[in-house]
């Protein structure tokens, strides 16, 4: 193998055109040529990680195995590459500055002036090369967040420029652009792309490849135009029209030969691209015959479906993976739990769904409505799957309505409740008392032992698993016995049996009623769907 190779992906014209998916798709293509590939995301904000950000504004907070809370694009990378990525693959302005300042305080700069340029880009480069080494990657993708021309990401573009200047033959720059078709004109306009390419030139970077996002494929004339005015070869202008599903994107890029073009730019040896497994999955995703109706119940306010899809992207993808692998067409409906608080009779609408899922969450808004929905699912034998908060609320519902603990609640909402069946984990109390909110939950992958013969254990088919967490509260050990005596089964626990990880009802009494303290959605991959999502969708598919 030659030197390690790097592909920087930068965004021109505007945000929100799918830079994360584009980077993931490029990664998949290079990987399917047999190159070991890893992917890095750079976010330009000051937040040290994504843990303190509101998902309805920024999208889902994705959690890595090592507990780092990051942008949802890291989830796309893991799903497209089928790899587990470490936290060194994610950085923000805040994290980079924090590290530079730490080194300065430790005299690691040996008394010299520490400057924004070059010390910040050098730290960015150091992190990129460290991530490459950790993965032993032949090809490392680096997605630079934000849009060319804005103030915030300039320091990262400077890092890309310095890197390319140092290794001119090992770095490729891909610019993702947008080619609008204004309604009153009705034809594709390439000028915004030309301006973006020029802005990129003004920071010393020439794009090698342009991915032209648009609603439709580029015609030859626009390709030529972009090539001429953005100073690149016409065959390196790749058409990136809107597609039905994000999983189409690698296949679409390959139609224009993107993998071979990158191979040329980077001076790699030519190898065939084997996307056959991927293609088989994409085919499955389109063939799905029978529709399966799943309700996702939560506190949805001030947000449209678009925002919701972004806030729960891993959950949606995990549901899709499981449905497609069972040849089902997935239909998701978001149901606002606050409605059930105002009009309890509205709960009846849940009867028409084949499965009810409650995702993770925080705070008290809409929670009584969710608990009512859990009860409805339990009593009417509708498959129910609770993720994190969804498991805690399942426990509260069971405590109140079956185990006779009237007024049971989580300490997150009512610390003075008569039965706090969900309570602070002991170390969490101190952290909150000190106001330490950032990165302080129970985060990342922990082992979980499964009890033989349970729904969970049968789904996984093994005795111990590892899953990713993000929570402050847990099932209160004081009430475990009472809940078990009333019939709730804790089928997954920490190996020392102190933390309850999975709660379920036996298969004899309910088709599927299960909640996990962890977030299984983070480990579902298109080519290897998550066992619990598979079991939930199977039960839902069997519901009349
Ligand atoms: N709010 C709950 C807790 O902190 C659940 C968190 C979640 O759903 N991610 O434990």
PDB file of N, CA and C and ligand atoms in Angstrom, residues 359-363 387-390 392 412 441 470-474 517 519, ligand 1:
ATOM      1  N   UNK A 359     -39.415   6.365  21.845  1.00  0.00           N
ATOM      2  CA  UNK A 359     -37.965   6.574  21.821  1.00  0.00           C
ATOM      3  C   UNK A 359     -37.464   7.259  23.099  1.00  0.00           C
ATOM      4  N   UNK A 360     -36.170   7.508  23.153  1.00  0.00           N
ATOM      5  CA  UNK A 360     -35.560   8.163  24.312  1.00  0.00           C
ATOM      6  C   UNK A 360     -36.042   9.593  24.456  1.00  0.00           C
ATOM      7  N   UNK A 361     -35.852  10.150  25.638  1.00  0.00           N
ATOM      8  CA  UNK A 361     -36.272  11.527  25.847  1.00  0.00           C
ATOM      9  C   UNK A 361     -35.951  12.002  27.250  1.00  0.00           C
ATOM     10  N   UNK A 362     -36.302  13.232  27.499  1.00  0.00           N
ATOM     11  CA  UNK A 362     -36.004  13.858  28.795  1.00  0.00           C
ATOM     12  C   UNK A 362     -37.179  14.732  29.201  1.00  0.00           C
ATOM     13  N   UNK A 363     -37.332  14.930  30.511  1.00  0.00           N
ATOM     14  CA  UNK A 363     -38.290  15.910  31.005  1.00  0.00           C
ATOM     15  C   UNK A 363     -39.716  15.404  31.081  1.00  0.00           C
ATOM     16  N   UNK A 387     -37.461   2.568  24.171  1.00  0.00           N
ATOM     17  CA  UNK A 387     -36.012   2.776  24.133  1.00  0.00           C
ATOM     18  C   UNK A 387     -35.618   3.799  25.196  1.00  0.00           C
ATOM     19  N   UNK A 388     -34.858   3.380  26.160  1.00  0.00           N
ATOM     20  CA  UNK A 388     -34.348   4.255  27.218  1.00  0.00           C
ATOM     21  C   UNK A 388     -35.501   4.859  28.029  1.00  0.00           C
ATOM     22  N   UNK A 389     -35.892   6.119  27.735  1.00  0.00           N
ATOM     23  CA  UNK A 389     -37.037   6.677  28.461  1.00  0.00           C
ATOM     24  C   UNK A 389     -38.255   5.764  28.256  1.00  0.00           C
ATOM     25  N   UNK A 390     -38.354   5.209  27.076  1.00  0.00           N
ATOM     26  CA  UNK A 390     -39.461   4.312  26.750  1.00  0.00           C
ATOM     27  C   UNK A 390     -39.480   3.071  27.634  1.00  0.00           C
ATOM     28  N   UNK A 392     -38.118   3.183  30.823  1.00  0.00           N
ATOM     29  CA  UNK A 392     -38.414   3.708  32.152  1.00  0.00           C
ATOM     30  C   UNK A 392     -39.922   3.940  32.306  1.00  0.00           C
ATOM     31  N   UNK A 412     -36.832  12.012  37.882  1.00  0.00           N
ATOM     32  CA  UNK A 412     -36.579  13.083  36.911  1.00  0.00           C
ATOM     33  C   UNK A 412     -37.761  14.050  36.879  1.00  0.00           C
ATOM     34  N   UNK A 441     -23.535  11.901  31.640  1.00  0.00           N
ATOM     35  CA  UNK A 441     -24.495  10.809  31.841  1.00  0.00           C
ATOM     36  C   UNK A 441     -23.752   9.474  31.819  1.00  0.00           C
ATOM     37  N   UNK A 470     -27.155   6.201  27.224  1.00  0.00           N
ATOM     38  CA  UNK A 470     -27.120   7.651  27.437  1.00  0.00           C
ATOM     39  C   UNK A 470     -28.249   8.009  28.401  1.00  0.00           C
ATOM     40  N   UNK A 471     -27.989   7.875  29.678  1.00  0.00           N
ATOM     41  CA  UNK A 471     -29.050   8.154  30.657  1.00  0.00           C
ATOM     42  C   UNK A 471     -28.475   8.498  32.028  1.00  0.00           C
ATOM     43  N   UNK A 472     -29.313   9.164  32.831  1.00  0.00           N
ATOM     44  CA  UNK A 472     -28.929   9.520  34.199  1.00  0.00           C
ATOM     45  C   UNK A 472     -29.680   8.700  35.233  1.00  0.00           C
ATOM     46  N   UNK A 473     -30.809   8.150  34.819  1.00  0.00           N
ATOM     47  CA  UNK A 473     -31.685   7.472  35.780  1.00  0.00           C
ATOM     48  C   UNK A 473     -31.715   5.979  35.469  1.00  0.00           C
ATOM     49  N   UNK A 474     -32.186   5.217  36.434  1.00  0.00           N
ATOM     50  CA  UNK A 474     -32.241   3.758  36.246  1.00  0.00           C
ATOM     51  C   UNK A 474     -33.401   3.205  37.066  1.00  0.00           C
ATOM     52  N   UNK A 517     -32.940  -0.116  28.572  1.00  0.00           N
ATOM     53  CA  UNK A 517     -32.348   1.076  29.165  1.00  0.00           C
ATOM     54  C   UNK A 517     -31.309   1.683  28.210  1.00  0.00           C
ATOM     55  N   UNK A 519     -29.695   2.145  24.089  1.00  0.00           N
ATOM     56  CA  UNK A 519     -30.225   2.583  22.791  1.00  0.00           C
ATOM     57  C   UNK A 519     -29.806   1.605  21.701  1.00  0.00           C
TER      58      UNK A 519
HETATM   59  N1  LIG B   1     -34.323  10.914  30.747  1.00  0.00           N
HETATM   60  C1  LIG B   1     -33.941   9.569  30.989  1.00  0.00           C
HETATM   61  C2  LIG B   1     -32.633   9.465  31.748  1.00  0.00           C
HETATM   62  O1  LIG B   1     -31.860  10.379  31.799  1.00  0.00           O
HETATM   63  C3  LIG B   1     -33.857   8.784  29.698  1.00  0.00           C
HETATM   64  C4  LIG B   1     -32.767   9.238  28.799  1.00  0.00           C
HETATM   65  C5  LIG B   1     -32.936   8.765  27.392  1.00  0.00           C
HETATM   66  O2  LIG B   1     -34.010   8.358  26.984  1.00  0.00           O
HETATM   67  N2  LIG B   1     -31.873   8.856  26.620  1.00  0.00           N
HETATM   68  O3  LIG B   1     -32.334   8.436  32.305  1.00  0.00           O
END
